Each structure stands twice: as C-alpha cells, then as structure tokens.
PDB file of C-alpha atoms in Angstrom:
ATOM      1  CA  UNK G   1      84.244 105.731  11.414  1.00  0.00           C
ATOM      2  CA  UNK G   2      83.112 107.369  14.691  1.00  0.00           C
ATOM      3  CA  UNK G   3      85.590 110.216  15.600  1.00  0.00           C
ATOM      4  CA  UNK G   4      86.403 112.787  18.452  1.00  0.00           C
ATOM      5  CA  UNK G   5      88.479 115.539  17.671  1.00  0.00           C
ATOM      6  CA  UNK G   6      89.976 116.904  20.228  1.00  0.00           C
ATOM      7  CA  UNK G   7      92.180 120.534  20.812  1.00  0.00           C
ATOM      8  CA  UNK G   8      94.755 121.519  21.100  1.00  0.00           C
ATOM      9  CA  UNK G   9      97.368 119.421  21.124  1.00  0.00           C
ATOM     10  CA  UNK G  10      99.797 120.696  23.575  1.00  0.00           C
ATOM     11  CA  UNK G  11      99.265 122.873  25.969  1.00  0.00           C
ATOM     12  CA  UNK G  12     102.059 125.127  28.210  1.00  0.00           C
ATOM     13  CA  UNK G  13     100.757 127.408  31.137  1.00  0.00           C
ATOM     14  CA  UNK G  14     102.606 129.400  33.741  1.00  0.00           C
ATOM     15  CA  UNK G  15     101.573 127.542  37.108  1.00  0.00           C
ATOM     16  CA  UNK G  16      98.444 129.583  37.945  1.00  0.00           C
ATOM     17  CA  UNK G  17      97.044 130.172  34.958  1.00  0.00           C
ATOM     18  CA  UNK G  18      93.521 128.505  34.097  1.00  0.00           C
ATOM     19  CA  UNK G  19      93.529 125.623  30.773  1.00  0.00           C
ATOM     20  CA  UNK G  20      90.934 124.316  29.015  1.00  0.00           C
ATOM     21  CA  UNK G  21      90.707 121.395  26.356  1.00  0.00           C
ATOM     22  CA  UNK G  22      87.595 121.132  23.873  1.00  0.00           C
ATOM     23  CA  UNK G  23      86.436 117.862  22.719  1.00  0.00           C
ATOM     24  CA  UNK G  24      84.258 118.047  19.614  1.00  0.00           C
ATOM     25  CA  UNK G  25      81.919 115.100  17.174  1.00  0.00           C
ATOM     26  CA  UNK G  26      80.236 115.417  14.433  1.00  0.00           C
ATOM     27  CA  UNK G  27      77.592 113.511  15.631  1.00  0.00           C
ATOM     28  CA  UNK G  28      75.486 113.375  18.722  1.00  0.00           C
ATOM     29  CA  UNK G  29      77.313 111.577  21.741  1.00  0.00           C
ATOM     30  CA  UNK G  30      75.535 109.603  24.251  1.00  0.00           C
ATOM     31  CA  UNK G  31      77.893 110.287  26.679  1.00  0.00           C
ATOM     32  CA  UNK G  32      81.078 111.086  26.999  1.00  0.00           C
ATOM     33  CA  UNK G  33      84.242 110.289  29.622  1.00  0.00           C
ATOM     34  CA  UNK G  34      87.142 112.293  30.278  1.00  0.00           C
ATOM     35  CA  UNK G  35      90.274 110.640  31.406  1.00  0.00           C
ATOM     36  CA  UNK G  36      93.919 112.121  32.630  1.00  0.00           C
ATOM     37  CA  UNK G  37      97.062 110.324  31.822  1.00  0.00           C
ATOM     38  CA  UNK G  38     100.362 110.863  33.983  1.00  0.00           C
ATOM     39  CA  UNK G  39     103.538 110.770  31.659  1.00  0.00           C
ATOM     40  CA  UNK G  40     104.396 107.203  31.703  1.00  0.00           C
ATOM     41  CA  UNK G  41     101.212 106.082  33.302  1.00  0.00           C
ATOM     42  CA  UNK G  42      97.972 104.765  32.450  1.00  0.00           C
ATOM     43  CA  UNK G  43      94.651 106.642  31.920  1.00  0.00           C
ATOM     44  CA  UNK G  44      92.407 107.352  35.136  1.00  0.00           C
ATOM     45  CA  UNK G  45      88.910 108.322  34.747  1.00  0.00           C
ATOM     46  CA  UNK G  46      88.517 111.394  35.481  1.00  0.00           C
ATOM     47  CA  UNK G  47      84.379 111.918  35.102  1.00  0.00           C
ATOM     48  CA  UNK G  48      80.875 110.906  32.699  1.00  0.00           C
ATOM     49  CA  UNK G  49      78.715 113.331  31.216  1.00  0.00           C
ATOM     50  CA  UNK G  50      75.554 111.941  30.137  1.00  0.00           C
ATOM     51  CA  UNK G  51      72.954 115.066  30.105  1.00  0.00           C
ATOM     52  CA  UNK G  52      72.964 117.736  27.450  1.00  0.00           C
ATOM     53  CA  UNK G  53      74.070 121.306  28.697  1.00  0.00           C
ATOM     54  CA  UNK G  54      75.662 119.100  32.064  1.00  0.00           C
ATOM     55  CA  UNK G  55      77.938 120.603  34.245  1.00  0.00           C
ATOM     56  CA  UNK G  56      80.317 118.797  36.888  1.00  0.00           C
ATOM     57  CA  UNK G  57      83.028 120.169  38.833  1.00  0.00           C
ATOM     58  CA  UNK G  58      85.603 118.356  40.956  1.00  0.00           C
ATOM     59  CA  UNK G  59      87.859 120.892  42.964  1.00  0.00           C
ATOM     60  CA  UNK G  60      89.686 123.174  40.107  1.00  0.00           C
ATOM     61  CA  UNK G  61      88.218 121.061  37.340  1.00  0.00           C
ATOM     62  CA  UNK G  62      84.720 122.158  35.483  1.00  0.00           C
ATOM     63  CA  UNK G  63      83.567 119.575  32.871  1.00  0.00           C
ATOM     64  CA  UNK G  64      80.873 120.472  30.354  1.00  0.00           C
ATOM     65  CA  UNK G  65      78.831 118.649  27.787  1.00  0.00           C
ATOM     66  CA  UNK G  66      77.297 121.045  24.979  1.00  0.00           C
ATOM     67  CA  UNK G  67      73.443 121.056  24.819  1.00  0.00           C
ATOM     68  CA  UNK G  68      73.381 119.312  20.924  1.00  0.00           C
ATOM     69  CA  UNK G  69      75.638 116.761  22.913  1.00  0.00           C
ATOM     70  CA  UNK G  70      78.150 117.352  20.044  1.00  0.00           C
ATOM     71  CA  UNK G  71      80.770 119.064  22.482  1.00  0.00           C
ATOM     72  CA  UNK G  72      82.568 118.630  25.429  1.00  0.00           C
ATOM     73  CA  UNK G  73      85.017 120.868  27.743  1.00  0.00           C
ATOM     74  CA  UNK G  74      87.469 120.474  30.026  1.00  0.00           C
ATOM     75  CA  UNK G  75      89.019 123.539  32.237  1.00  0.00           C
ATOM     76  CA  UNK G  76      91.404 123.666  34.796  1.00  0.00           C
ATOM     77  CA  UNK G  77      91.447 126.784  37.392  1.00  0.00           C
ATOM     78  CA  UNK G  78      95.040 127.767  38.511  1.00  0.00           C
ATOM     79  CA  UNK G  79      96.923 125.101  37.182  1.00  0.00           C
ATOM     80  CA  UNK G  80      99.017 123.695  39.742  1.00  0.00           C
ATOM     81  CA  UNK G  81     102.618 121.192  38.652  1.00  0.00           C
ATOM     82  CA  UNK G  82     100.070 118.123  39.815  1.00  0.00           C
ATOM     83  CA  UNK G  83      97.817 118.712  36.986  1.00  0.00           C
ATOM     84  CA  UNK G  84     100.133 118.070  34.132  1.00  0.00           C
ATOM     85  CA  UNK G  85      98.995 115.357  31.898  1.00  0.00           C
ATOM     86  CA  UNK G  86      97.712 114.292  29.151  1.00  0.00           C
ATOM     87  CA  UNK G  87      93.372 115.196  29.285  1.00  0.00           C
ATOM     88  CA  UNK G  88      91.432 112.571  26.582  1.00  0.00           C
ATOM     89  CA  UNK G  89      88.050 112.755  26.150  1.00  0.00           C
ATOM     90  CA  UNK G  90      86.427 109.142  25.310  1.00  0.00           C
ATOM     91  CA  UNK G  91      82.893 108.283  23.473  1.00  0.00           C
ATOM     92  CA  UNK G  92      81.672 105.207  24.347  1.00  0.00           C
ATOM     93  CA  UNK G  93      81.050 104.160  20.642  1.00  0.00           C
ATOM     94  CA  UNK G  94      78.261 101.387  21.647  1.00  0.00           C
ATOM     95  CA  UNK G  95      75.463 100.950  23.920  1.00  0.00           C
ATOM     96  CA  UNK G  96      76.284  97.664  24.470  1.00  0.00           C
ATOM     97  CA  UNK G  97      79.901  96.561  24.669  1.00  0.00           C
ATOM     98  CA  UNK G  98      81.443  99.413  26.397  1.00  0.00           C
ATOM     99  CA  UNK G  99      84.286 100.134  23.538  1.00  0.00           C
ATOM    100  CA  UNK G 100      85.347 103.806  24.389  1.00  0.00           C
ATOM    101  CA  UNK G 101      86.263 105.977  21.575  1.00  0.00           C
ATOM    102  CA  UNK G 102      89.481 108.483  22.675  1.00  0.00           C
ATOM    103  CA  UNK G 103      89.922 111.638  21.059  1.00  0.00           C
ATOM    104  CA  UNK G 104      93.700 112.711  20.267  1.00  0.00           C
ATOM    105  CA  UNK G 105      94.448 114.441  23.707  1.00  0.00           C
ATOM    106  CA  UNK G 106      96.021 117.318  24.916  1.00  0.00           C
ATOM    107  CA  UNK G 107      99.309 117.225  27.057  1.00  0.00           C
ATOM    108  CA  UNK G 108      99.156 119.855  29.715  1.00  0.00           C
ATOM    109  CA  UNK G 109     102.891 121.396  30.750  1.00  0.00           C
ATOM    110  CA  UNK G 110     102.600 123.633  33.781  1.00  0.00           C
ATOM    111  CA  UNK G 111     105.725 126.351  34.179  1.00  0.00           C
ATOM    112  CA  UNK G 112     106.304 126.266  37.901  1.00  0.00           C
TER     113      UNK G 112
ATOM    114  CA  UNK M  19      91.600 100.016  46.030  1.00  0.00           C
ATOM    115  CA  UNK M  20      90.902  97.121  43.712  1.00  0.00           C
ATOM    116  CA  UNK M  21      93.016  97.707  40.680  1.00  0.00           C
ATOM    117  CA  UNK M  22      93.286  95.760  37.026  1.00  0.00           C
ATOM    118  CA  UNK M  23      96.903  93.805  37.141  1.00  0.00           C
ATOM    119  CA  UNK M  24      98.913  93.619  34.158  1.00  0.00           C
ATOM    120  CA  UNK M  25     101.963  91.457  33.441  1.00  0.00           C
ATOM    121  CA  UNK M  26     104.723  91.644  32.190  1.00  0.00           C
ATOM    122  CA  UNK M  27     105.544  95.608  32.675  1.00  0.00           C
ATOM    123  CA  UNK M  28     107.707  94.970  29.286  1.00  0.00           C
ATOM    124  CA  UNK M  29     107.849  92.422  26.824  1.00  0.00           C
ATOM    125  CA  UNK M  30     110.739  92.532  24.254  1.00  0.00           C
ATOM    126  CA  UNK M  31     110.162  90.276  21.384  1.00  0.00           C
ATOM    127  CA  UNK M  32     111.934  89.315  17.989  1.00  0.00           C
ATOM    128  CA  UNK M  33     109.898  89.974  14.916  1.00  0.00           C
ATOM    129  CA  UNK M  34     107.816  87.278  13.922  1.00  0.00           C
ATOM    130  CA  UNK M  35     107.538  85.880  17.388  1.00  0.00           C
ATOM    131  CA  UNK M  36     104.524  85.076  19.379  1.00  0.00           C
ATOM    132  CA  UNK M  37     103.601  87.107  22.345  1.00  0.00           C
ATOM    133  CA  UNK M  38     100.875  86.401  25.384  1.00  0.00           C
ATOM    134  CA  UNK M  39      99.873  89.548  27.509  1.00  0.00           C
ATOM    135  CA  UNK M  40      98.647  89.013  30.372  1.00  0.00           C
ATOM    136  CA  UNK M  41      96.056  90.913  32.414  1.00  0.00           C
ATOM    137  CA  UNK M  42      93.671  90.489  36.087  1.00  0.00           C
ATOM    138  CA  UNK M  43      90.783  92.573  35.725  1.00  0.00           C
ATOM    139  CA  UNK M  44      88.904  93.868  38.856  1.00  0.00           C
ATOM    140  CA  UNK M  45      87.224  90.850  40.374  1.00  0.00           C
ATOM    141  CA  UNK M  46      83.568  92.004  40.712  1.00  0.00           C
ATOM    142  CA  UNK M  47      83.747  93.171  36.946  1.00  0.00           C
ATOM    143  CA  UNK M  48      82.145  91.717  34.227  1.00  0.00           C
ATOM    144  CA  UNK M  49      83.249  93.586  31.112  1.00  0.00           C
ATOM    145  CA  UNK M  50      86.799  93.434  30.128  1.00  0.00           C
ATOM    146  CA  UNK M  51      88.836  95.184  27.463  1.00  0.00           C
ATOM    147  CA  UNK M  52      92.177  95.843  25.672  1.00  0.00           C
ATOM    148  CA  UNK M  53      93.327  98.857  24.122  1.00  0.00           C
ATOM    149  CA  UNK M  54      96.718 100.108  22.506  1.00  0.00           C
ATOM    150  CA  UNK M  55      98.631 103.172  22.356  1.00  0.00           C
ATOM    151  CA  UNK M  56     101.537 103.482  19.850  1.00  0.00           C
ATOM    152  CA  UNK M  57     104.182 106.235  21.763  1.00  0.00           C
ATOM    153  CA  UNK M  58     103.245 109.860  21.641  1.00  0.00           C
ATOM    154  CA  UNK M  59      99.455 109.131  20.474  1.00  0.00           C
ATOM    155  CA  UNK M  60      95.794 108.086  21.016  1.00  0.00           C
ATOM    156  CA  UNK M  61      94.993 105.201  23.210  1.00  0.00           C
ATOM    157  CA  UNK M  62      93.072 102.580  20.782  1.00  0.00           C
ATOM    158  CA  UNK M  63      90.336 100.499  21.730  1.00  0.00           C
ATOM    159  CA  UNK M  64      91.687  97.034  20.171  1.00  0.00           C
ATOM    160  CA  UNK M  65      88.301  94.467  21.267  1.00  0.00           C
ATOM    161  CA  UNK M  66      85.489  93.922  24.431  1.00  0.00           C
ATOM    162  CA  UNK M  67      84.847  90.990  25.994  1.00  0.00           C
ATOM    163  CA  UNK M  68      82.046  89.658  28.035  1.00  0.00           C
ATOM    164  CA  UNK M  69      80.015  86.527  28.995  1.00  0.00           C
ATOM    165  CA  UNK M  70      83.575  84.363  27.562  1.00  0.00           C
ATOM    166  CA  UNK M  71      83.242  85.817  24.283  1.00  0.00           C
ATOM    167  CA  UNK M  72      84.177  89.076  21.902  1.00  0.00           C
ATOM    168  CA  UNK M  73      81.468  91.692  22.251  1.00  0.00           C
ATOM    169  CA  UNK M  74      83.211  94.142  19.727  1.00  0.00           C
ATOM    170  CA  UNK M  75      86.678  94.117  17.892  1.00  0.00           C
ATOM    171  CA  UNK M  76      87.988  96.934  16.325  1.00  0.00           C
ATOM    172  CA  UNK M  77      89.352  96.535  12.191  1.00  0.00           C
ATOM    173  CA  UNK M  78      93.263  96.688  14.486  1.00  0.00           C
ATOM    174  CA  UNK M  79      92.167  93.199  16.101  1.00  0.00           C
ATOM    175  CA  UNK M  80      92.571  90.928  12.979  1.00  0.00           C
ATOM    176  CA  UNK M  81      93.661  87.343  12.688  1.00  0.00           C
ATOM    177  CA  UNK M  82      96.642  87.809  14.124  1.00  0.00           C
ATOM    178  CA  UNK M  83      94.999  88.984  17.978  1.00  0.00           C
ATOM    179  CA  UNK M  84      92.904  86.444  19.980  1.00  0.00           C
ATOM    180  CA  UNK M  85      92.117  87.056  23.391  1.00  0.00           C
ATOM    181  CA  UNK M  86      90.927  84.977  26.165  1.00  0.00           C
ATOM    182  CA  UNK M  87      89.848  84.053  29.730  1.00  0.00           C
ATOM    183  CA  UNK M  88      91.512  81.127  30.325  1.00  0.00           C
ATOM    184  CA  UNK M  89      89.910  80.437  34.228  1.00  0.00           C
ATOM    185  CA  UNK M  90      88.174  83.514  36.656  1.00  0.00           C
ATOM    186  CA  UNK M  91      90.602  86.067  36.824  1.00  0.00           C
ATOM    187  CA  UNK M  92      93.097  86.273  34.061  1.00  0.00           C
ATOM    188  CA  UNK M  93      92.144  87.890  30.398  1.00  0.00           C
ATOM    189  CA  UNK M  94      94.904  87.696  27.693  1.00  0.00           C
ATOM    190  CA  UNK M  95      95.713  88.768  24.631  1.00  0.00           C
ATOM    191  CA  UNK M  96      98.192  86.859  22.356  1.00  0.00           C
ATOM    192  CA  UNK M  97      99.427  88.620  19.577  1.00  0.00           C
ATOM    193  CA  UNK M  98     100.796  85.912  16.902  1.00  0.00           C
ATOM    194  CA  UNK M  99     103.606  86.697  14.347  1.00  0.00           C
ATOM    195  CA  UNK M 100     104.557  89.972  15.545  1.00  0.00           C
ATOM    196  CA  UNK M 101     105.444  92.888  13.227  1.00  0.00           C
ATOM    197  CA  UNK M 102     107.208  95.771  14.231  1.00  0.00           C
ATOM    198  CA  UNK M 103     104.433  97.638  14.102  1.00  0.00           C
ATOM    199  CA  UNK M 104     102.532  96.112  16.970  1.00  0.00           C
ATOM    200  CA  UNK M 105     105.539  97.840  19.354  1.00  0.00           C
ATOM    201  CA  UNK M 106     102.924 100.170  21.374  1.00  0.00           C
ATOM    202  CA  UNK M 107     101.960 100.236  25.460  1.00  0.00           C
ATOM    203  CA  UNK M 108      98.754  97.231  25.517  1.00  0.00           C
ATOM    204  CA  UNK M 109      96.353  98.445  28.253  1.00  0.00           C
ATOM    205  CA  UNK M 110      93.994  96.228  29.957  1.00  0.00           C
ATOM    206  CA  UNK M 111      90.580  97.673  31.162  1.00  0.00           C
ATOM    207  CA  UNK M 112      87.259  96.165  32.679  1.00  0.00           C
ATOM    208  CA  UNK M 113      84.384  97.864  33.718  1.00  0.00           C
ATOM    209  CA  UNK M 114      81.307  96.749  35.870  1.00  0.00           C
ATOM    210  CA  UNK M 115      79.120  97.276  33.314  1.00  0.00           C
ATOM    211  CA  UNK M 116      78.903  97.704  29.780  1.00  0.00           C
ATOM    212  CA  UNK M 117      78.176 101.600  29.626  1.00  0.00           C
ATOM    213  CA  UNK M 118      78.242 105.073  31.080  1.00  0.00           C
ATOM    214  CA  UNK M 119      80.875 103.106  33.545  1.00  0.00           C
ATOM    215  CA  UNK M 120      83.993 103.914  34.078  1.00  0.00           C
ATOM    216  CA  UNK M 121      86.939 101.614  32.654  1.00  0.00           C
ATOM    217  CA  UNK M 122      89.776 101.161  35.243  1.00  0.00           C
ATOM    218  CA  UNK M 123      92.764 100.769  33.385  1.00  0.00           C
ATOM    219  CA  UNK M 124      96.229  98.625  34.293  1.00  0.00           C
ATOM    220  CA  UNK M 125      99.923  99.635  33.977  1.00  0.00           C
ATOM    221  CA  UNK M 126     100.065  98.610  30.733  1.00  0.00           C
ATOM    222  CA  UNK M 127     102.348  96.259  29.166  1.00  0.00           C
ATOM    223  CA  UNK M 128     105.180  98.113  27.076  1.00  0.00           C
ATOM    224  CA  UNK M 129     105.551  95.241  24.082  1.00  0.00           C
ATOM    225  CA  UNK M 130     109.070  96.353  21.810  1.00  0.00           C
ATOM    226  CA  UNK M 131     109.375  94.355  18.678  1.00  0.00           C
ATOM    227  CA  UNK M 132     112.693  94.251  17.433  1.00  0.00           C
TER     228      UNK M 132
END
C-alpha cells in the first residue's frame, strides 16, 4: 500500500541548534501536509505543499517539497523548548475522500 | 476558534465489550474522519465520511467498526466486541473539503481495553 517514510526517528538538539526531518515516497505525491504533535496532544496542521520544488516558511520553520514531488522537508532554525514535538508528514492518499496518509514521525527533544 | 469536540477523554472497557466514541466536528465542515494511534506510533487513518455515508475505509475498519451521524453535529464510531488490541488514542478529524485542506483534529479519546 501507499507509504511515507519518514527520518529519523528521534531527534535531540541543544536549544539553538537548527533540525530538520525528511519525508520521502516512492511514488509521486500530490501534495503533502505536515503536522506537529505536542506530547499528549493531538496533531495540528502545521502547512500544504502542493507545487513541485515549493517552498514555505512560517517564522523558524522552512518546508520544502522536492521537484519529482517524491520528497518533502521539514527544518527548524534555532530550536527553541516550544518546538518539541512530534513533526509527521501526511499524503493525502485520495483525491476524493480526504484520507491522509502519516509517515512514522520524528519526536523532536530540545536540551534547554 | 471553532474546534472538533471529542468525548469521552478516556474510555476504559472490558474485553469483549462494546464501545461508542463520540465526536462534534467543526460545524461548517463537510468531511469528517477517524483515525487511530496505538502509543508511541503513527497516527492511522481508520475511514472518511461524507454526504451520510463512508467515502473510504481503511483494511483496520472491518466488521467490527461502524460509524455514524446520528443528527447534525455528532459523528461516532462504535467499536463492537473489543479486543485488546483496539487500546490506542481514536482521533476525530473533519475538514471543509475533501483535499489539499487541512484536517482539524480533536483531543482524542484514550480507549484502554482491559
């Protein structure tokens, strides 16, 4: 079936240092959604990348989709404690009903 | 901020047992959804809904899930005969639209199956 694979894992910085998380398919995307999950909470969208070679920034974070549409990025400038989390990237697996496709994750621990 | 409801914030259920989750989507939205994720992994897209019926179900959502809108704002999930297996967080999600949309998501509803 339809999969995102998603690295790494886990992920510990030292408060100021930059992170990035890298969302990959073996087969073309039509878009894709990343989403940030506090511990204990419930995913929040984050932001949707529809055009190849896109670029979006909010604040600190810089979201890219790969030209093939195959790949995705995440990265986080200067980490701060607020940004820890877990980061999924999500495929929306049909055109018409919506169903989102989440990769595995990675769980972001920021060293104050 | 309009937000997605869900109740309760923890179910704890014998094995075997029937359970009904319970969720208020975003009133304006059209598209509704449930999804599941089993402690320490990937959130699971468990089935779609739109127009009163299933739009997609994933090979999770067998006979044992139903869902349903029973009047305009509640969407439920019962889960029948529970196994200990279906312990996971249940999130509720709708969506404006169908695609390229963002999904607001509830709480969650922690279900423990003992």
């Amino acid at each position: 079936g339809q999969q995102v694979m998603q690295i790494p894992q886990y992920q510990h910085v030292q408060e100021g240092e930059d992170f990035t998380t890298y969302c990959n398919s073996s087969t073309t995307l039509s878009n894709i959604q990343w989403y940030k999950q506090r511990p204990g909470g419930h995913p929040v969208f984050l932001i949707q990348l529809v055009k190849s070679g896109e670029v979006k920034k909010q604040k600190r974070l810089t979201f890219q989709f790969g030209e093939a549409k195959k790949n995705s990025s995440l990265h986080i400038t200067a980490t701060q404690t607020t940004d820890v989390g877990t980061y999924f990237c999500a495929e929306d697996g049909s055109s018409n009903t919506g169903k989102l496709i989440f990769g595995q994750g990675t769980t972001l621990q920021v060293k104050p | 901020e309009p937000e997605v409801t869900q109740t309760p914030s923890h179910q704890v259920t014998q094995m075997g047992q029937e359970v009904i989750l319970r969720c208020v989507p975003i009133s304006n939205h059209l598209y509704f959804y449930w999804y599941r994720q089993i402690l320490g992994q990937k959130v699971e897209f468990l089935v779609s809904f739109y127009n009163n019926e299933i739009s997609e179900k994933s090979e999770i959502f067998d006979d044992q899930f139903s869902v349903e809108r029973p009047d305009g704002s509640n969407f439920t999930l019962k889960i029948r005969s529970t196994k200990l297996e279906d312990s996971a967080m249940y999130f509720c999600a709708s969506s404006a639209t169908n695609s390229n949309q963002p999904q607001h998501f509830g709480d969650g509803t922690r279900l423990s199956i003992l």
